[in-house]
PDB file of C-alpha atoms in Angstrom:
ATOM      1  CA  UNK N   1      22.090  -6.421   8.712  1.00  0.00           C
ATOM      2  CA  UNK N   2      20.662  -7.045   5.483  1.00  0.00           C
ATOM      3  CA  UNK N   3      21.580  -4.082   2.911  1.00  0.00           C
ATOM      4  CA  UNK N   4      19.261  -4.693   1.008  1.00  0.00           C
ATOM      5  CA  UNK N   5      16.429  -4.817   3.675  1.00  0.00           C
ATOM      6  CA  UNK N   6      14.147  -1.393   4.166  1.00  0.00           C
ATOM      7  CA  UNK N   7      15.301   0.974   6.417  1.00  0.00           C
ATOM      8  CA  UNK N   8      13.082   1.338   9.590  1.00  0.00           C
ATOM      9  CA  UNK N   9      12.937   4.315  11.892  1.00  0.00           C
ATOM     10  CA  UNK N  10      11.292   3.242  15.319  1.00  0.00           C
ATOM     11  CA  UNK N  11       8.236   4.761  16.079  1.00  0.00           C
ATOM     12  CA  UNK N  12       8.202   8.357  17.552  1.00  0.00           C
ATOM     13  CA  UNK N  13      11.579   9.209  15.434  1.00  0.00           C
ATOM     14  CA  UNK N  14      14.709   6.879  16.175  1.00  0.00           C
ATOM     15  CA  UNK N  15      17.635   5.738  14.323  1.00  0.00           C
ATOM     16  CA  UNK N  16      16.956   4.428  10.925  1.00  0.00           C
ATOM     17  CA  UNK N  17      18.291   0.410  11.136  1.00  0.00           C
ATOM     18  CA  UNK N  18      17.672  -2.774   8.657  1.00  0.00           C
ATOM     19  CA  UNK N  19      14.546  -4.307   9.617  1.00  0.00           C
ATOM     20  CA  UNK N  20      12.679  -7.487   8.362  1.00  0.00           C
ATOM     21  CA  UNK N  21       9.292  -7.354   8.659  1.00  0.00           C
ATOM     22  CA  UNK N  22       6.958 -10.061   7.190  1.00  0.00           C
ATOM     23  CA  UNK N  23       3.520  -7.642   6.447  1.00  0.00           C
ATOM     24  CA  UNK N  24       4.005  -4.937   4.078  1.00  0.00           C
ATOM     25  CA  UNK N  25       0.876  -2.002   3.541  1.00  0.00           C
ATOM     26  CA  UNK N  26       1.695  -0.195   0.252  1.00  0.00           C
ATOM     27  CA  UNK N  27      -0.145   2.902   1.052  1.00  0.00           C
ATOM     28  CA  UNK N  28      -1.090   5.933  -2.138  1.00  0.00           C
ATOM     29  CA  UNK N  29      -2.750   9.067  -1.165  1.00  0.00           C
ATOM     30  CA  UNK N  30      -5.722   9.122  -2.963  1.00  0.00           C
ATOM     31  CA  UNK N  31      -6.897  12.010  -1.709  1.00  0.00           C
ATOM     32  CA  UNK N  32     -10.054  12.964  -0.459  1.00  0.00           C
ATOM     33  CA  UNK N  33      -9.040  11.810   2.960  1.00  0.00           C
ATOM     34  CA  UNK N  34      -8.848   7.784   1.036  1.00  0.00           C
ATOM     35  CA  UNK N  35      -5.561   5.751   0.553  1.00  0.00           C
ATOM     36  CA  UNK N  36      -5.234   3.127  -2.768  1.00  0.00           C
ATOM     37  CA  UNK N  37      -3.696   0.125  -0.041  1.00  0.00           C
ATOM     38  CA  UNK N  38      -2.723  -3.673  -0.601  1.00  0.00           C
ATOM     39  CA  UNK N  39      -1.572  -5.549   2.319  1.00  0.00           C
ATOM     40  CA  UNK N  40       1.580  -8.186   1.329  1.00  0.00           C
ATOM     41  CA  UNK N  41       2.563 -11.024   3.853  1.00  0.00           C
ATOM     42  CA  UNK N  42       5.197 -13.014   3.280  1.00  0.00           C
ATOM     43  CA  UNK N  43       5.589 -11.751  -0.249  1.00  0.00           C
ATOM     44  CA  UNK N  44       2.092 -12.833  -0.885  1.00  0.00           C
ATOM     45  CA  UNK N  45      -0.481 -10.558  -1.688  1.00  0.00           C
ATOM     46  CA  UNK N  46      -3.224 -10.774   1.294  1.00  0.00           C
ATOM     47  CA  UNK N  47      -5.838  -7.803   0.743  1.00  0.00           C
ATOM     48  CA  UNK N  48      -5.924  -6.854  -2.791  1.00  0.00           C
ATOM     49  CA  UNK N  49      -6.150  -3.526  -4.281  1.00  0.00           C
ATOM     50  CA  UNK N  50      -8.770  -0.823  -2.561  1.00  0.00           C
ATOM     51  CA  UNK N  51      -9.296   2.602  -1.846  1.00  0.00           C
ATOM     52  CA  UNK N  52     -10.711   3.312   1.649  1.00  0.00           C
ATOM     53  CA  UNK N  53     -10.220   5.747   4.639  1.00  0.00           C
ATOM     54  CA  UNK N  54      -6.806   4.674   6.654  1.00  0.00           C
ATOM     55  CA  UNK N  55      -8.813   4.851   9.767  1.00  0.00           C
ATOM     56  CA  UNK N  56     -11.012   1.688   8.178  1.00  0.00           C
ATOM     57  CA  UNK N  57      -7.536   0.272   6.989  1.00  0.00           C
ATOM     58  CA  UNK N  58      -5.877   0.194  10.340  1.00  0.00           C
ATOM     59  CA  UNK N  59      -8.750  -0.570  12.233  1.00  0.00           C
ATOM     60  CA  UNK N  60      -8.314  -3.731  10.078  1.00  0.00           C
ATOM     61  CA  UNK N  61      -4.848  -4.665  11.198  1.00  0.00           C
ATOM     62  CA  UNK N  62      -5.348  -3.800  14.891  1.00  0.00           C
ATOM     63  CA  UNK N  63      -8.613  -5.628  14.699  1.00  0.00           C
ATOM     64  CA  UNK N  64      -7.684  -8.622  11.779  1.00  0.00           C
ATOM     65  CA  UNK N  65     -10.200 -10.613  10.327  1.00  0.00           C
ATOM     66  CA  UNK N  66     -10.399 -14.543  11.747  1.00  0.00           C
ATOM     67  CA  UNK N  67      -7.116 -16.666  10.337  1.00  0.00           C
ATOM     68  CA  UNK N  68      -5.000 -13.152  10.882  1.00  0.00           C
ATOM     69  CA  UNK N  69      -2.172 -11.527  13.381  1.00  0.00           C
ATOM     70  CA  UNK N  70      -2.920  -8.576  15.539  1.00  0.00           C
ATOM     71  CA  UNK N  71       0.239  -7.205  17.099  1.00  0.00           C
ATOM     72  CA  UNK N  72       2.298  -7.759  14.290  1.00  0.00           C
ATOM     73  CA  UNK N  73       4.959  -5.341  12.847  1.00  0.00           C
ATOM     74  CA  UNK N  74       3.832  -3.721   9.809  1.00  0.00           C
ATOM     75  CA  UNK N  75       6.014  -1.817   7.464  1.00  0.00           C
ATOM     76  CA  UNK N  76       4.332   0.879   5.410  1.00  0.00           C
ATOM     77  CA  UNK N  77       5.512   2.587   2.474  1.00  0.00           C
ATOM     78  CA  UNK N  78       4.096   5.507  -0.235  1.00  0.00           C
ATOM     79  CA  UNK N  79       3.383   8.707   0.046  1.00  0.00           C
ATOM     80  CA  UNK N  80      -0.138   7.969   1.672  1.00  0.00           C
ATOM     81  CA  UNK N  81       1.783   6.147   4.758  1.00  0.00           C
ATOM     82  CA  UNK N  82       3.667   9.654   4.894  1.00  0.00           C
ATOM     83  CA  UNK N  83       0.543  11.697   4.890  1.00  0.00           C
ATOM     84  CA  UNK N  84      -0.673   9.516   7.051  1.00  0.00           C
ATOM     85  CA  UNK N  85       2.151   8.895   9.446  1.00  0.00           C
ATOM     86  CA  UNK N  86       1.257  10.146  12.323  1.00  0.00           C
ATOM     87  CA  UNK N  87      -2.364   8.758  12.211  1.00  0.00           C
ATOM     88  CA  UNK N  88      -0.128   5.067  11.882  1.00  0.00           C
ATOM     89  CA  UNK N  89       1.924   5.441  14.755  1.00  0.00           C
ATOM     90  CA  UNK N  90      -1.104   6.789  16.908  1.00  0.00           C
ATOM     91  CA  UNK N  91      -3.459   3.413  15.895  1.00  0.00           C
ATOM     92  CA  UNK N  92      -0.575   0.691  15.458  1.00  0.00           C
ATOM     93  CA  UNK N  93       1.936   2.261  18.362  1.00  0.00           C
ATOM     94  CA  UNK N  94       5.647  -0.233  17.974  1.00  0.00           C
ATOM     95  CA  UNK N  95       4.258  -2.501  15.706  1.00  0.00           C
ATOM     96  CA  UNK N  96       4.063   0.367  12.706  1.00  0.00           C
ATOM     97  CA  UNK N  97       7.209   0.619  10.715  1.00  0.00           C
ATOM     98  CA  UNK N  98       7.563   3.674   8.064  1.00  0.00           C
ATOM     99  CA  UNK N  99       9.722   2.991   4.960  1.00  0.00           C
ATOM    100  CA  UNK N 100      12.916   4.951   4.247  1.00  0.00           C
ATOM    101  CA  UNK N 101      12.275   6.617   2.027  1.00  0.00           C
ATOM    102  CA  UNK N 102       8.256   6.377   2.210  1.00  0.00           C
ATOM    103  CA  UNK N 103       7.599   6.750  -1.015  1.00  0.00           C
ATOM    104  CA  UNK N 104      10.292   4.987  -3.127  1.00  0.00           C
ATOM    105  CA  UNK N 105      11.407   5.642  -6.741  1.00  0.00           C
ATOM    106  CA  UNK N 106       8.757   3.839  -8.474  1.00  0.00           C
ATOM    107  CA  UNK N 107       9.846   4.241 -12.096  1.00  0.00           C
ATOM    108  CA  UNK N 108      12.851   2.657 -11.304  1.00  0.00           C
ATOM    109  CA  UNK N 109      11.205  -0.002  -8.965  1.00  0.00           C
ATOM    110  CA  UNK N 110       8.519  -0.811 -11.797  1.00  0.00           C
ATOM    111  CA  UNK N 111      11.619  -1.081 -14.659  1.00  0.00           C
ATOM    112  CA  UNK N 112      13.697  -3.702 -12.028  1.00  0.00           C
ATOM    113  CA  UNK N 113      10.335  -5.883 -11.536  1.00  0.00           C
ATOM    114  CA  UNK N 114       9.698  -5.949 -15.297  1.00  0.00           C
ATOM    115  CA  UNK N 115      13.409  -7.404 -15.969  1.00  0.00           C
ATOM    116  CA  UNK N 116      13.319  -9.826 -13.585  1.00  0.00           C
ATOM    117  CA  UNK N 117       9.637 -10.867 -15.005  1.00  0.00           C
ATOM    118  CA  UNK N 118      10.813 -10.910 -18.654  1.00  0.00           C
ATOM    119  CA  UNK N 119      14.369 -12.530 -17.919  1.00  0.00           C
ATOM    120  CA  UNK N 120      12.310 -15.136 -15.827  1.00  0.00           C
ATOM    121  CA  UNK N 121      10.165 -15.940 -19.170  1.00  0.00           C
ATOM    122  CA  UNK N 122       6.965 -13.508 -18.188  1.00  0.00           C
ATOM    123  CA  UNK N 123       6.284 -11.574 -21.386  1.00  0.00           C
ATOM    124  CA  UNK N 124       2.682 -10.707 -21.715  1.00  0.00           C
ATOM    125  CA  UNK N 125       1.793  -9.014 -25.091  1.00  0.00           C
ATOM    126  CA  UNK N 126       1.020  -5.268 -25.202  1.00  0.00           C
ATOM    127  CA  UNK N 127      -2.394  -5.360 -25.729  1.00  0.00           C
ATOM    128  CA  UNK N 128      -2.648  -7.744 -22.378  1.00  0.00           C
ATOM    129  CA  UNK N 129      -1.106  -5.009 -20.260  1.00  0.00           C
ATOM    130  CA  UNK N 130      -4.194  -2.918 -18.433  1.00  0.00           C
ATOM    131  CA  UNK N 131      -4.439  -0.513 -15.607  1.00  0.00           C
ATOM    132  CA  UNK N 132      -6.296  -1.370 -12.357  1.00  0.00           C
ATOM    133  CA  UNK N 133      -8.621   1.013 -11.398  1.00  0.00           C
ATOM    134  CA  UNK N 134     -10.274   0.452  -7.573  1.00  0.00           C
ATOM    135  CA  UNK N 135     -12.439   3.892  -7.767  1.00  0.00           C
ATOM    136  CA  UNK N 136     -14.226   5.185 -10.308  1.00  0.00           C
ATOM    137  CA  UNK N 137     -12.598   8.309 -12.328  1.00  0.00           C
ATOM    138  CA  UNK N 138     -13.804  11.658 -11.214  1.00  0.00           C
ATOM    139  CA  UNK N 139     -15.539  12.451 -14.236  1.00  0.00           C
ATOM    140  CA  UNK N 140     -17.554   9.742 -13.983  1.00  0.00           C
ATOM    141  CA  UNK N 141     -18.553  10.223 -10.517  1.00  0.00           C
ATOM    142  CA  UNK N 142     -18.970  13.949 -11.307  1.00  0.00           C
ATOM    143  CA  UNK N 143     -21.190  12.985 -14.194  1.00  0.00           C
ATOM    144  CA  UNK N 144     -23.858  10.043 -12.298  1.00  0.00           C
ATOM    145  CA  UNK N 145     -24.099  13.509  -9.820  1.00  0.00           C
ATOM    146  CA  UNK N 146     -25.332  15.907 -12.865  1.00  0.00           C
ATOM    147  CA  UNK N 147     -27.633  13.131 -13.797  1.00  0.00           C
ATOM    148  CA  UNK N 148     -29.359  12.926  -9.842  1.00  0.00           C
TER     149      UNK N 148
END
């Protein structure tokens, strides 16, 4: 096995073993009962950035859009595919695959992907570096209400 592959626990609690999977569903609790998700296959970003309910989310990969896989081992990782595990395994059954550990290190994760960027030639300046934001900041929201 790969040792640098994830580590997969089989569904319903397993051994841990190296596992390839193709899809990847990087899942955030956001909470009020929402994930922030992207959906990777390949390597190549396939859903972009959202926040939505992980019942909505899954019902998407059991039920794919035209041009897409159903019945295809997914591996999910973050701490909203932790909160969420058992919701995962009920919808997606042996094709859901949890991360080890769920949610990883991401400090360390972010520093290793900005080397390889930089040392590959990709240095955007400062000023060109801005957050995503896929819901709108509680304040805001809290705010538009007052106004109603």
């Amino acid at each position: 096995p790969d040792p640098g592959a994830p580590t997969a626990p089989a569904p319903g609690g397993g051994v841990a073993r190296a596992t390839k999977v193709e899809r990847i569903a990087t899942w955030i609790d956001a909470w009020r009962g929402e994930v922030y998700s992207a959906l990777y296959e390949s390597g190549r970003e396939v859903e972009p950035p959202t926040v939505a309910r992980p019942e909505a989310l899954l019902a998407r990969l059991v039920r794919p859009e035209p041009g897409r896989r159903a019945g295809h081992p997914t591996m999910f990782i973050g701490d909203g595919a932790a909160a969420y595990r058992d919701l995962i395994l009920s919808m997606l059954g042996a094709d859901a695959r949890m991360a080890d550990p769920a949610a990883p290190l991401l400090a360390g994760t972010i520093a290793r992907l900005a080397t390889d960027a930089a040392r590959a030639g990709h240095r955007p300046p400062p000023h060109a570096i801005r957050p995503l934001y896929v819901r709108r900041p509680d304040a805001e929201r809290d705010r538009a209400a007052r106004r109603s």
